[in-house]
PDB file of C-alpha atoms in Angstrom:
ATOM      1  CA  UNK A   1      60.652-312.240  68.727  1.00 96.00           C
ATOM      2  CA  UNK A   2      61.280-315.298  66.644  1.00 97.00           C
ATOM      3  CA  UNK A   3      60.428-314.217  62.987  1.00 98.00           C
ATOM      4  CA  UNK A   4      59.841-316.833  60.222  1.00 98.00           C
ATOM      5  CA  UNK A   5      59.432-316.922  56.746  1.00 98.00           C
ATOM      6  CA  UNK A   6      56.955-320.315  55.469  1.00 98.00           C
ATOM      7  CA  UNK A   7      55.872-321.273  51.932  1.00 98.00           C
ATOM      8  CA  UNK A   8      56.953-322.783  48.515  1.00 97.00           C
ATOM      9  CA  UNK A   9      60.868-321.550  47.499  1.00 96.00           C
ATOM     10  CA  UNK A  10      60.297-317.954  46.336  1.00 95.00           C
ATOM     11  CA  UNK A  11      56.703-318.033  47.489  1.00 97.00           C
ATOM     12  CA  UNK A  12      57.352-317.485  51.021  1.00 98.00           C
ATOM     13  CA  UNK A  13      55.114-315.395  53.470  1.00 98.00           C
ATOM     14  CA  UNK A  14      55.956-313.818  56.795  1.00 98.00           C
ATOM     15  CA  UNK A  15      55.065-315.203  60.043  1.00 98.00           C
ATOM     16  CA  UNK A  16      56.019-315.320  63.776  1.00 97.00           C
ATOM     17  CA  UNK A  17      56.183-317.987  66.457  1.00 96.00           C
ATOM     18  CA  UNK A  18      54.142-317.093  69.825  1.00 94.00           C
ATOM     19  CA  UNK A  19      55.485-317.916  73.059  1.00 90.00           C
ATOM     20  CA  UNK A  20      53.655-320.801  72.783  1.00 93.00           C
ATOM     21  CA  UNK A  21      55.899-322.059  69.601  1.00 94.00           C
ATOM     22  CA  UNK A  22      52.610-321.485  67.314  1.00 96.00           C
ATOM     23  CA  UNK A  23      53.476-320.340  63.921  1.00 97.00           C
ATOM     24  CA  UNK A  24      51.230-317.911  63.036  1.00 97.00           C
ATOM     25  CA  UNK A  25      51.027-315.789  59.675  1.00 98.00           C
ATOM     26  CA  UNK A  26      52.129-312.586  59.931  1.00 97.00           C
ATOM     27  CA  UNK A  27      51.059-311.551  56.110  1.00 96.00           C
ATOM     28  CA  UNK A  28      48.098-308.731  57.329  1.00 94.00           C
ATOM     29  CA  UNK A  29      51.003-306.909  59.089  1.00 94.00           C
ATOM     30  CA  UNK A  30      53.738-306.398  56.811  1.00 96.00           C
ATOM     31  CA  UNK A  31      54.305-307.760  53.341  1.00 96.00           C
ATOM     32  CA  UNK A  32      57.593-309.633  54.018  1.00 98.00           C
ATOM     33  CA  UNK A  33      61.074-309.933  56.373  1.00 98.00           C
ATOM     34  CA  UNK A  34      62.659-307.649  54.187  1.00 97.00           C
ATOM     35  CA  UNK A  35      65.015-304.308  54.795  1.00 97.00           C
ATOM     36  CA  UNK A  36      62.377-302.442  55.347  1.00 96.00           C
ATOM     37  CA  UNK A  37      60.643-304.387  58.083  1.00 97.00           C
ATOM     38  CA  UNK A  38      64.198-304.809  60.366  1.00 97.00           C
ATOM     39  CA  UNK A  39      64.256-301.275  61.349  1.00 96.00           C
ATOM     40  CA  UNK A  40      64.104-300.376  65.239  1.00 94.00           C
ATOM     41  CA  UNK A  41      60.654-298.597  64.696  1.00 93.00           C
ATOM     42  CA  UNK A  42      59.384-301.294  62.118  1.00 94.00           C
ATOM     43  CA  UNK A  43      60.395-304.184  64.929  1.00 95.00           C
ATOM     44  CA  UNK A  44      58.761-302.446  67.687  1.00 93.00           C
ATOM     45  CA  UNK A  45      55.411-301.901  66.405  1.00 91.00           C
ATOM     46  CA  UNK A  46      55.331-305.695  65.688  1.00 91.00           C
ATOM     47  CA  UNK A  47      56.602-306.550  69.012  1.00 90.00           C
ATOM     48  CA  UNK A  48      53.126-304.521  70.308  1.00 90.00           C
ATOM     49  CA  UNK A  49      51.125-307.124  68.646  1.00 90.00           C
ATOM     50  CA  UNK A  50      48.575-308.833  69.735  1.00 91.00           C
ATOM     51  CA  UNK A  51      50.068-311.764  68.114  1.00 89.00           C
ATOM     52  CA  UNK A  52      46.815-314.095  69.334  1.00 90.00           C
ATOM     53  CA  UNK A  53      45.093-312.374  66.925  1.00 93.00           C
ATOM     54  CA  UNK A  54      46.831-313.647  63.800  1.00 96.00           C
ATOM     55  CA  UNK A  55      46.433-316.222  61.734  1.00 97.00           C
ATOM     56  CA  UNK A  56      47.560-319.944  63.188  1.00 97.00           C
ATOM     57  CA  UNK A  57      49.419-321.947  60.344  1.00 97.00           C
ATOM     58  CA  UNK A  58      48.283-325.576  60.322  1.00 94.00           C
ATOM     59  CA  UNK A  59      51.587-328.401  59.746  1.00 95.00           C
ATOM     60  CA  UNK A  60      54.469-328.235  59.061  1.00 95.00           C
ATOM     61  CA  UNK A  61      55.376-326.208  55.870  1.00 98.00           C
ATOM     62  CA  UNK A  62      58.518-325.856  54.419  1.00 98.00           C
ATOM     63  CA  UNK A  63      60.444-322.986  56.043  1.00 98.00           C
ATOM     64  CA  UNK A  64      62.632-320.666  54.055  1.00 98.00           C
ATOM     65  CA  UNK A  65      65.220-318.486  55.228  1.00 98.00           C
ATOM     66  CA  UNK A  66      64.200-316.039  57.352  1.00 98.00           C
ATOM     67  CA  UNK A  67      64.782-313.385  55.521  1.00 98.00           C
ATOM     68  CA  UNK A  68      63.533-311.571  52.303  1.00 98.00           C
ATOM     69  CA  UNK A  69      65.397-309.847  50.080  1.00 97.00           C
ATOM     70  CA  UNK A  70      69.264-309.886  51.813  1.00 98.00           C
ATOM     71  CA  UNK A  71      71.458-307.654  49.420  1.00 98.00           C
ATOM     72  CA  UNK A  72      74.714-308.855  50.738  1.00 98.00           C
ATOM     73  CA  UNK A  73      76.368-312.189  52.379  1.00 98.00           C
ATOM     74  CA  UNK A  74      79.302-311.418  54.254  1.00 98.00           C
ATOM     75  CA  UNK A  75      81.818-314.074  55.283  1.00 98.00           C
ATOM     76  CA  UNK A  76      84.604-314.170  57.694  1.00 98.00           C
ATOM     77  CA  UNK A  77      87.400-316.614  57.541  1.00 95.00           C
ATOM     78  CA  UNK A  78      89.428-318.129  59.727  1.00 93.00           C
ATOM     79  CA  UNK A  79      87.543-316.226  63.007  1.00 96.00           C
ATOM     80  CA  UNK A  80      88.359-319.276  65.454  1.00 93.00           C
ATOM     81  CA  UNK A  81      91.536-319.885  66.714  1.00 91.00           C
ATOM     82  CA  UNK A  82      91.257-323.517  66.647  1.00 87.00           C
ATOM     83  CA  UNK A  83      89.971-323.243  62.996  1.00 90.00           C
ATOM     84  CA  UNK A  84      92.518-321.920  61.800  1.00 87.00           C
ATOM     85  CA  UNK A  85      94.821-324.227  63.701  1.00 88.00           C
ATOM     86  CA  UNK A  86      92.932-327.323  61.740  1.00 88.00           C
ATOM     87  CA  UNK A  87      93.643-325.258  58.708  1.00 84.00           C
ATOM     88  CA  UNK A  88      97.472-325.441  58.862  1.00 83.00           C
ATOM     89  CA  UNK A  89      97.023-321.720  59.274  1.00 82.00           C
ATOM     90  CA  UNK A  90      97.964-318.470  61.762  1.00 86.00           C
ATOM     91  CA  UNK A  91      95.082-317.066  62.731  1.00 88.00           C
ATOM     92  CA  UNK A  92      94.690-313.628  61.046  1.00 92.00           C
ATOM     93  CA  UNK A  93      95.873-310.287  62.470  1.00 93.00           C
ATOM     94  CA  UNK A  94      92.545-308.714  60.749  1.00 96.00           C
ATOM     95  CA  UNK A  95      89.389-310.120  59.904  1.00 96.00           C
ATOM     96  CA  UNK A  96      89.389-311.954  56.678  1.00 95.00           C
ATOM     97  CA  UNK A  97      86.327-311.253  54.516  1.00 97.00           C
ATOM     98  CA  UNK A  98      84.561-312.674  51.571  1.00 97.00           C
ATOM     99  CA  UNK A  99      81.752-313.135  49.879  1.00 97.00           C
ATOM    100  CA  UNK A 100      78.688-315.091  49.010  1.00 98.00           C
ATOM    101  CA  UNK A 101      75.973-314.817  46.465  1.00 98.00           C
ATOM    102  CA  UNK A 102      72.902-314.387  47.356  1.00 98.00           C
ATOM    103  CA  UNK A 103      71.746-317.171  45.055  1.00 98.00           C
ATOM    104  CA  UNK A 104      73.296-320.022  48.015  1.00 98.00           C
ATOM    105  CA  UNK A 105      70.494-318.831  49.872  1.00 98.00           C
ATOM    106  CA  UNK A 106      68.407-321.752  50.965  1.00 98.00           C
ATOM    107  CA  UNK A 107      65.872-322.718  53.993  1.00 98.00           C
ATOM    108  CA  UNK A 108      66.658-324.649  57.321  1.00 98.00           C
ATOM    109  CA  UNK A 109      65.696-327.678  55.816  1.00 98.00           C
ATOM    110  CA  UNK A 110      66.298-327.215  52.247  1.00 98.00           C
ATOM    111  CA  UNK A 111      68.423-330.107  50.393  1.00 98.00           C
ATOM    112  CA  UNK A 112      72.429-329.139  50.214  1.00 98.00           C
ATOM    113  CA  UNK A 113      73.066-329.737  46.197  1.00 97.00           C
ATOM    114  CA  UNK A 114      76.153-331.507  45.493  1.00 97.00           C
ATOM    115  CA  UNK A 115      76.945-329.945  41.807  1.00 95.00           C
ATOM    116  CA  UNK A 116      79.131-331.386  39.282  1.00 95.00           C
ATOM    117  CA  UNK A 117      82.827-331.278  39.749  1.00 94.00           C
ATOM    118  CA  UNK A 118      82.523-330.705  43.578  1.00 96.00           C
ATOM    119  CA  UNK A 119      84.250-333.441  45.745  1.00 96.00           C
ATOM    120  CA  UNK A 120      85.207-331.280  49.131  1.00 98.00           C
ATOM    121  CA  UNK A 121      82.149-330.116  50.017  1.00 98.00           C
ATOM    122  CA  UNK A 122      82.333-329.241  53.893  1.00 98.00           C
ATOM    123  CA  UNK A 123      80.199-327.925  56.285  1.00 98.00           C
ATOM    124  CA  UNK A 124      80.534-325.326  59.045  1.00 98.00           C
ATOM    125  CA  UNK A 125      78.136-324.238  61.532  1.00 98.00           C
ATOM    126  CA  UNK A 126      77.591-320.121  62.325  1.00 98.00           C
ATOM    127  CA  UNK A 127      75.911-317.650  63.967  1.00 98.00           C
ATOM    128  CA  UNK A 128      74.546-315.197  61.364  1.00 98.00           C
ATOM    129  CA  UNK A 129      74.427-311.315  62.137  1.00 98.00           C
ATOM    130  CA  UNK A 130      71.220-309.797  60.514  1.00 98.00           C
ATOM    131  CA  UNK A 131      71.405-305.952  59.873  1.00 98.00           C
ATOM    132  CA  UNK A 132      68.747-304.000  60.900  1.00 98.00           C
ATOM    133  CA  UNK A 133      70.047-300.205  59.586  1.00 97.00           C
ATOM    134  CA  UNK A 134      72.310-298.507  56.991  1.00 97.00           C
ATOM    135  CA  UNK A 135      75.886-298.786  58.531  1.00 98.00           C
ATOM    136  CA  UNK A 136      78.768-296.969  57.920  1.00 98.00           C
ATOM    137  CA  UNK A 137      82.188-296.431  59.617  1.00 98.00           C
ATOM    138  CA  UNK A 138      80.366-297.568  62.628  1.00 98.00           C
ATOM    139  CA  UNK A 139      82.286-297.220  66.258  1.00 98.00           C
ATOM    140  CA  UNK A 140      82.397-300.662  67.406  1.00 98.00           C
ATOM    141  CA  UNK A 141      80.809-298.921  70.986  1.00 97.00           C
ATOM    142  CA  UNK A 142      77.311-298.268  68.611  1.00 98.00           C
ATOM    143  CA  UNK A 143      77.726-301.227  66.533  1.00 98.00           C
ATOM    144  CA  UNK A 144      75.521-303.891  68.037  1.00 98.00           C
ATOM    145  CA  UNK A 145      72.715-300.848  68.394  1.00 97.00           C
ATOM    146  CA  UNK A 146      72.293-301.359  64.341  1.00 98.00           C
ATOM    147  CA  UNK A 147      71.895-305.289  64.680  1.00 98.00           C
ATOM    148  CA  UNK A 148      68.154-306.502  63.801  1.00 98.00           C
ATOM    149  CA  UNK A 149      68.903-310.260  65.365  1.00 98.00           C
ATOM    150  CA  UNK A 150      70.690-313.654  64.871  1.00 98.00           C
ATOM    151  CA  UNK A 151      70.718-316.392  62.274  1.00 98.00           C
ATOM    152  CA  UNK A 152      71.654-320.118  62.714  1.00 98.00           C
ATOM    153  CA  UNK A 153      73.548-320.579  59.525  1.00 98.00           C
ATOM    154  CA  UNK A 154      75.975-322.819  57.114  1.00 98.00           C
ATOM    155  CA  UNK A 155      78.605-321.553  55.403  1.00 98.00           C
ATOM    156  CA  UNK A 156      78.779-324.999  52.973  1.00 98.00           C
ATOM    157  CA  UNK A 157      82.072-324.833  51.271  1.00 98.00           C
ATOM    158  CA  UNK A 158      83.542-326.550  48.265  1.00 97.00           C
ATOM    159  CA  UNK A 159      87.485-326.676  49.432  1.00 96.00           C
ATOM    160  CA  UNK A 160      88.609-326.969  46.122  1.00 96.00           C
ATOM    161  CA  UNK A 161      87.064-324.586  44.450  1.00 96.00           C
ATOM    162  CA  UNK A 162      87.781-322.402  47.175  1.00 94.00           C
ATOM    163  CA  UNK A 163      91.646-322.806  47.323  1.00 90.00           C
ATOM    164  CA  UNK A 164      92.717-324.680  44.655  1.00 91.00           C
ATOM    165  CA  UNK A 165      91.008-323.078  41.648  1.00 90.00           C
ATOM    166  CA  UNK A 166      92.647-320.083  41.948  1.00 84.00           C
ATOM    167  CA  UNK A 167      91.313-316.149  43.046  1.00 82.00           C
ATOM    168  CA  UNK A 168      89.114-315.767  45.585  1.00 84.00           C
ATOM    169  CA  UNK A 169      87.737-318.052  48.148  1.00 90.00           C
ATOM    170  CA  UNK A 170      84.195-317.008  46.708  1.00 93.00           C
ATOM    171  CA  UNK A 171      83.840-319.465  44.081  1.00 94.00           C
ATOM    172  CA  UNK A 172      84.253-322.361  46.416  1.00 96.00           C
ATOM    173  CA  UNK A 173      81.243-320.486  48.641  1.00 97.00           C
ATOM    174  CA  UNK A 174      78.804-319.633  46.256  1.00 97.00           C
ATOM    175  CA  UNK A 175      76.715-322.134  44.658  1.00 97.00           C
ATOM    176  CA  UNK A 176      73.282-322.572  45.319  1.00 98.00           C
ATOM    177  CA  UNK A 177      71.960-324.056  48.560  1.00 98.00           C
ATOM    178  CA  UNK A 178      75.312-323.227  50.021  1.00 98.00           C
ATOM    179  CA  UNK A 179      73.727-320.848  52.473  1.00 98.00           C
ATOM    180  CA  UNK A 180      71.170-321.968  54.706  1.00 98.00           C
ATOM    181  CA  UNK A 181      69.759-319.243  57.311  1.00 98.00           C
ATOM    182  CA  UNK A 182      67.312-319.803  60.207  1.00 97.00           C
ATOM    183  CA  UNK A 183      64.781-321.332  61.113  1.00 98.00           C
ATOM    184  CA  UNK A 184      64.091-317.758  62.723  1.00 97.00           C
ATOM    185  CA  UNK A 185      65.364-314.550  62.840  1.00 98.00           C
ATOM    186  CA  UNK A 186      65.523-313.811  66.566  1.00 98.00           C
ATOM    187  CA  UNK A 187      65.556-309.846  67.422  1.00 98.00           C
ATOM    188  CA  UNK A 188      68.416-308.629  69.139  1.00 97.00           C
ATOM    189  CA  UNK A 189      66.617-307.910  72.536  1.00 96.00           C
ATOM    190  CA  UNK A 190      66.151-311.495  73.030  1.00 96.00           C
ATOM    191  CA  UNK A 191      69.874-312.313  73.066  1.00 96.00           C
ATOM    192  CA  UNK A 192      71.416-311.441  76.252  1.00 91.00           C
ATOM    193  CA  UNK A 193      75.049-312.036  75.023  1.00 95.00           C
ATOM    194  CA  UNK A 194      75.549-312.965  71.395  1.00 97.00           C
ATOM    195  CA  UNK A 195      78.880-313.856  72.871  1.00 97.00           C
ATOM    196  CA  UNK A 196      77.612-317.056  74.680  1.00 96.00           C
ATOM    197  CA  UNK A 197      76.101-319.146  72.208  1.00 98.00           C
ATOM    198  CA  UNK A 198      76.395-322.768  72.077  1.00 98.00           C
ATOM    199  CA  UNK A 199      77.114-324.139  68.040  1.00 98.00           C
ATOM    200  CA  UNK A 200      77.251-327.386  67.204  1.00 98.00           C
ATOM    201  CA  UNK A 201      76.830-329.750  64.190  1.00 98.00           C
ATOM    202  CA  UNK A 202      76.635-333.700  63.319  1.00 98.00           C
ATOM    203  CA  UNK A 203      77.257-335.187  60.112  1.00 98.00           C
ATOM    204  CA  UNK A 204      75.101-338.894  60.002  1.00 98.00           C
ATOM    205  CA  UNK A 205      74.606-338.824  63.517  1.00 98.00           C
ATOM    206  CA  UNK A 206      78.648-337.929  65.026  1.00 98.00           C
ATOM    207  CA  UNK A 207      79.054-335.067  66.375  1.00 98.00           C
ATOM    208  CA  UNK A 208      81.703-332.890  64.544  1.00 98.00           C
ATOM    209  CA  UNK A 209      81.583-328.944  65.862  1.00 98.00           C
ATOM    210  CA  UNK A 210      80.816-328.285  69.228  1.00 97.00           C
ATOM    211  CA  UNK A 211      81.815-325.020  70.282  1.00 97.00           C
ATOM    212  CA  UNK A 212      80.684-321.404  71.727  1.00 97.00           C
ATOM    213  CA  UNK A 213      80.539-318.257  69.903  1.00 97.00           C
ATOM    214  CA  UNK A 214      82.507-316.938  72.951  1.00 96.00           C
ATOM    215  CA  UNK A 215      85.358-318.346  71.328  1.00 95.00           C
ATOM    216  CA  UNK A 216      86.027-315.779  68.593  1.00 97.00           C
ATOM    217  CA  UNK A 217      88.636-314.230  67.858  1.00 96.00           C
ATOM    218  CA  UNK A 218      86.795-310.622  66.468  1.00 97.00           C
ATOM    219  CA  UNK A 219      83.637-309.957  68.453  1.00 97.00           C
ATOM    220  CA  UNK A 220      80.935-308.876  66.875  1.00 98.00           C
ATOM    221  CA  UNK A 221      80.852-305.657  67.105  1.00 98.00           C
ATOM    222  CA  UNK A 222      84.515-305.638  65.870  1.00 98.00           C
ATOM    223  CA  UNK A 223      83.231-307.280  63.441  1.00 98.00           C
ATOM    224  CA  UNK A 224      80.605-305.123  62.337  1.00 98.00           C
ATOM    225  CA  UNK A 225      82.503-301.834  62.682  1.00 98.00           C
ATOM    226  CA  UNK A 226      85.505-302.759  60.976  1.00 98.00           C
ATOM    227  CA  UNK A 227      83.162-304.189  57.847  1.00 98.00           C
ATOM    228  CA  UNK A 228      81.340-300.950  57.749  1.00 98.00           C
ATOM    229  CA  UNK A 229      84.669-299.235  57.087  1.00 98.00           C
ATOM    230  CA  UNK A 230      84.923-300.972  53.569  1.00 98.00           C
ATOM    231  CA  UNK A 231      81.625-301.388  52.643  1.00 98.00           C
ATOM    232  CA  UNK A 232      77.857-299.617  53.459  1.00 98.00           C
ATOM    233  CA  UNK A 233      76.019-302.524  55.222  1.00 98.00           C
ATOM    234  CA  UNK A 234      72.561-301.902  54.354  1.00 98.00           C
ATOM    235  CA  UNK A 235      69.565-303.455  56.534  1.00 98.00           C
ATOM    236  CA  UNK A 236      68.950-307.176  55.822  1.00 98.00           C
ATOM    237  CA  UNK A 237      72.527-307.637  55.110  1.00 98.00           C
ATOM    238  CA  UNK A 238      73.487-310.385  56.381  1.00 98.00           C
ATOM    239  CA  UNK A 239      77.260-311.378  57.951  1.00 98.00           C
ATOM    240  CA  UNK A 240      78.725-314.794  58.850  1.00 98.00           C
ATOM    241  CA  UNK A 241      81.023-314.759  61.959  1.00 98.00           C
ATOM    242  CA  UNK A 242      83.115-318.081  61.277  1.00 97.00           C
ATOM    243  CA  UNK A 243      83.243-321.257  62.102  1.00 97.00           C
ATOM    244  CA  UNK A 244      84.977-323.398  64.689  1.00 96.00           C
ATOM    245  CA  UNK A 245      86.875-326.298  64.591  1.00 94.00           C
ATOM    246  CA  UNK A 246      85.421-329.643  63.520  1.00 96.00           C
ATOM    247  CA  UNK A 247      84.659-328.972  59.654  1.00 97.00           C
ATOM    248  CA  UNK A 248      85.248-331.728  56.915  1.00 97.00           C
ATOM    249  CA  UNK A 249      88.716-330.492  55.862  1.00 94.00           C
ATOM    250  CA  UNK A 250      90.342-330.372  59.287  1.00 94.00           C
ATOM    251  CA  UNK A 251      89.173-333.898  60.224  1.00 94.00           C
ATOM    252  CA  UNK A 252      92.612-336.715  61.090  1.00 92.00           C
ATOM    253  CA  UNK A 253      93.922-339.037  59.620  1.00 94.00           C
ATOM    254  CA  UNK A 254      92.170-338.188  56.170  1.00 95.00           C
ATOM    255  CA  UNK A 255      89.638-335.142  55.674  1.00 96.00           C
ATOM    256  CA  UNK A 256      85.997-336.298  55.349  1.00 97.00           C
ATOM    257  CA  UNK A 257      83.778-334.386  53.144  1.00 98.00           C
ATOM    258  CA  UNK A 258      79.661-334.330  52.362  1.00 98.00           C
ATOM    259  CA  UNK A 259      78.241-336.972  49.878  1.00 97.00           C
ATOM    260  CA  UNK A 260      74.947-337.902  48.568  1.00 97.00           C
ATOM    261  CA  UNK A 261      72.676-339.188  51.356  1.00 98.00           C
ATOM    262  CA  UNK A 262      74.652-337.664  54.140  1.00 98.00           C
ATOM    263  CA  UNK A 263      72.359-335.850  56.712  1.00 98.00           C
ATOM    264  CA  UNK A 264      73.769-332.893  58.918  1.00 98.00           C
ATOM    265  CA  UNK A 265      72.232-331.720  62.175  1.00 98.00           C
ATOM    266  CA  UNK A 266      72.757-328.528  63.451  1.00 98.00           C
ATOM    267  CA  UNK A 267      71.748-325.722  66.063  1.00 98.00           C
ATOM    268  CA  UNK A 268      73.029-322.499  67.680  1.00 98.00           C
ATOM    269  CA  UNK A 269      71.579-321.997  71.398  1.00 97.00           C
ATOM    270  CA  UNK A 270      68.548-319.996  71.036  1.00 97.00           C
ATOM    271  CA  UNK A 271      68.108-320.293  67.309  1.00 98.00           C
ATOM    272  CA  UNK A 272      66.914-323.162  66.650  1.00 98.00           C
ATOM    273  CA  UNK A 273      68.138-326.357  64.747  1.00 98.00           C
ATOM    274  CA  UNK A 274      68.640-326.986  60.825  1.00 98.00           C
ATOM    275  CA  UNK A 275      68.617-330.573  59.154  1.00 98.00           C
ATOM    276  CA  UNK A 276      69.599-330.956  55.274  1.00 98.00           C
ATOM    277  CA  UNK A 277      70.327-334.187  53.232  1.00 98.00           C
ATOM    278  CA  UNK A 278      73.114-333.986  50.299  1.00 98.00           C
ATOM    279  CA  UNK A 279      71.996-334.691  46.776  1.00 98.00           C
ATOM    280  CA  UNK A 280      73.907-334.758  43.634  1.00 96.00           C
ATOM    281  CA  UNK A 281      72.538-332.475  40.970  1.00 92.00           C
ATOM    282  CA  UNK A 282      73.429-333.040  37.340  1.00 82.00           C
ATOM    283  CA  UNK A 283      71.179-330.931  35.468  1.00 63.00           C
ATOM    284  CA  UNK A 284      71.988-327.110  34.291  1.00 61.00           C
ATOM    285  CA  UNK A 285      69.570-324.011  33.955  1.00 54.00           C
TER     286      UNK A 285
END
């Protein structure tokens, strides 16, 4: 199932696309995409729906991310060999983890701010994990059995906040509209191999990451197990698998990084594409 989320930002109601690719509202079946609609039981009843019978949507609305409500935002760094290669850096002998606030959280298409003080803002194309159960200490035999679907997502980046600021990379990964998820959630049963899937990205029309999500270097169900050993992953969490080669900082001679007016393109096999323009943004809240 390809699950959607449509409406004003913070306004958004739940819908699905039929196998015909029309969105229809999904808002007489469940309130929202949230933690308690990801569940194995929750998903199946929904998958037994005549879907034919709901609502068509008319348009093209703005999409949000797909889902509502996501507690946490894990990130891992440096999960490509050839990513961390671009980095100057060995890749890691564990995962490395951070976070981001829930506040990046943006749509598919939603504009990518450009805040003040941030010149190395970067992009980097993902596949997104989307919990679908309370997870602890989780073998990593049982792990993909708690896994509600897959994201296409961004992890935007502002380099130096990130590594030249001081503590944590978090600060560099965290402001708003840093995070864009979806277009759709697609369930887990639809993805064969979440091991096989094509990511790619342009930045004004040049292609910049083209890679496979065969290519990292902790599976996900590593992945998954050996986060649930420091932390209770809670349904609707969502967790960012890394990024391949390609991104703004890694780029020779000179490292290239997003401006206002730039436009970036991106997809993951099976999950659908994003597109975002940069903007500044000068004003405070």
């Amino acid at each position: 199932m390809k699950l959607l989320r449509y409406g004003n930002a913070g306004a958004e109601r739940p819908a699905v696309l039929d196998d015909d690719g029309v969105l229809r509202d999904a808002s007489t079946l469940v309130p929202d995409w949230g933690p308690g609609q990801l569940g194995p039981d929750a998903l199946d009843r929904i998958r037994h729906t005549d879907w034919a019978s709901l609502p068509r949507v008319d348009g093209t609305p703005r999409l949000g991310c797909p889902v509502a409500q996501v507690g946490k935002l894990v990130g891992v760094g440096l999960n490509y060999e050839d990513h961390a290669i671009e980095a100057g850096l060995q890749p890691p002998d564990e995962p490395i983890l951070f976070m981001k606030a829930v506040t990046a959280i943006c749509g598919p298409d939603d504009a990518i701010q450009i805040p003040p003080g941030a010149h190395k803002v970067d992009w980097e194309v993902e596949l997104g994990v989307v919990m679908g159960a309370r997870t602890q200490r989780v073998s990593e035999d049982r792990a993909l059995a708690q896994v509600a679907g897959y994201v296409l997502a961004n992890d935007i980046s502002e380099r130096a906040w990130q590594t030249e600021r001081g503590g944590t990379w978090d600060k560099g990964k965290s402001h708003d509209s840093f995070a864009p998820l979806g277009p759709w959630l697609v369930t887990a049963d639809e993805i064969t191999d979440p091991h096989g899937i094509a990511l790619r990205l342009d930045v004004n029309g040049k292609r910049m990451q083209d890679s496979s999500t065969a290519n990292l270097i902790a599976g996900i169900p590593k992945l998954i197990s050996y986060i649930s050993q420091f932390m209770t992953l809670e349904a609707g969490d969502v967790i960012l698998t890394g990024t391949p080669a390609g991104v703004g900082l890694g780029q020779k001679p000179a490292p290239v990084f997003l401006k206002a007016g730039d436009t970036m393109r991106l997809s993951a096999q099976g999950l659908g594409e994003q597109r975002h323009v940069c903007m500044d943004v000068f004003e405070t809240h």
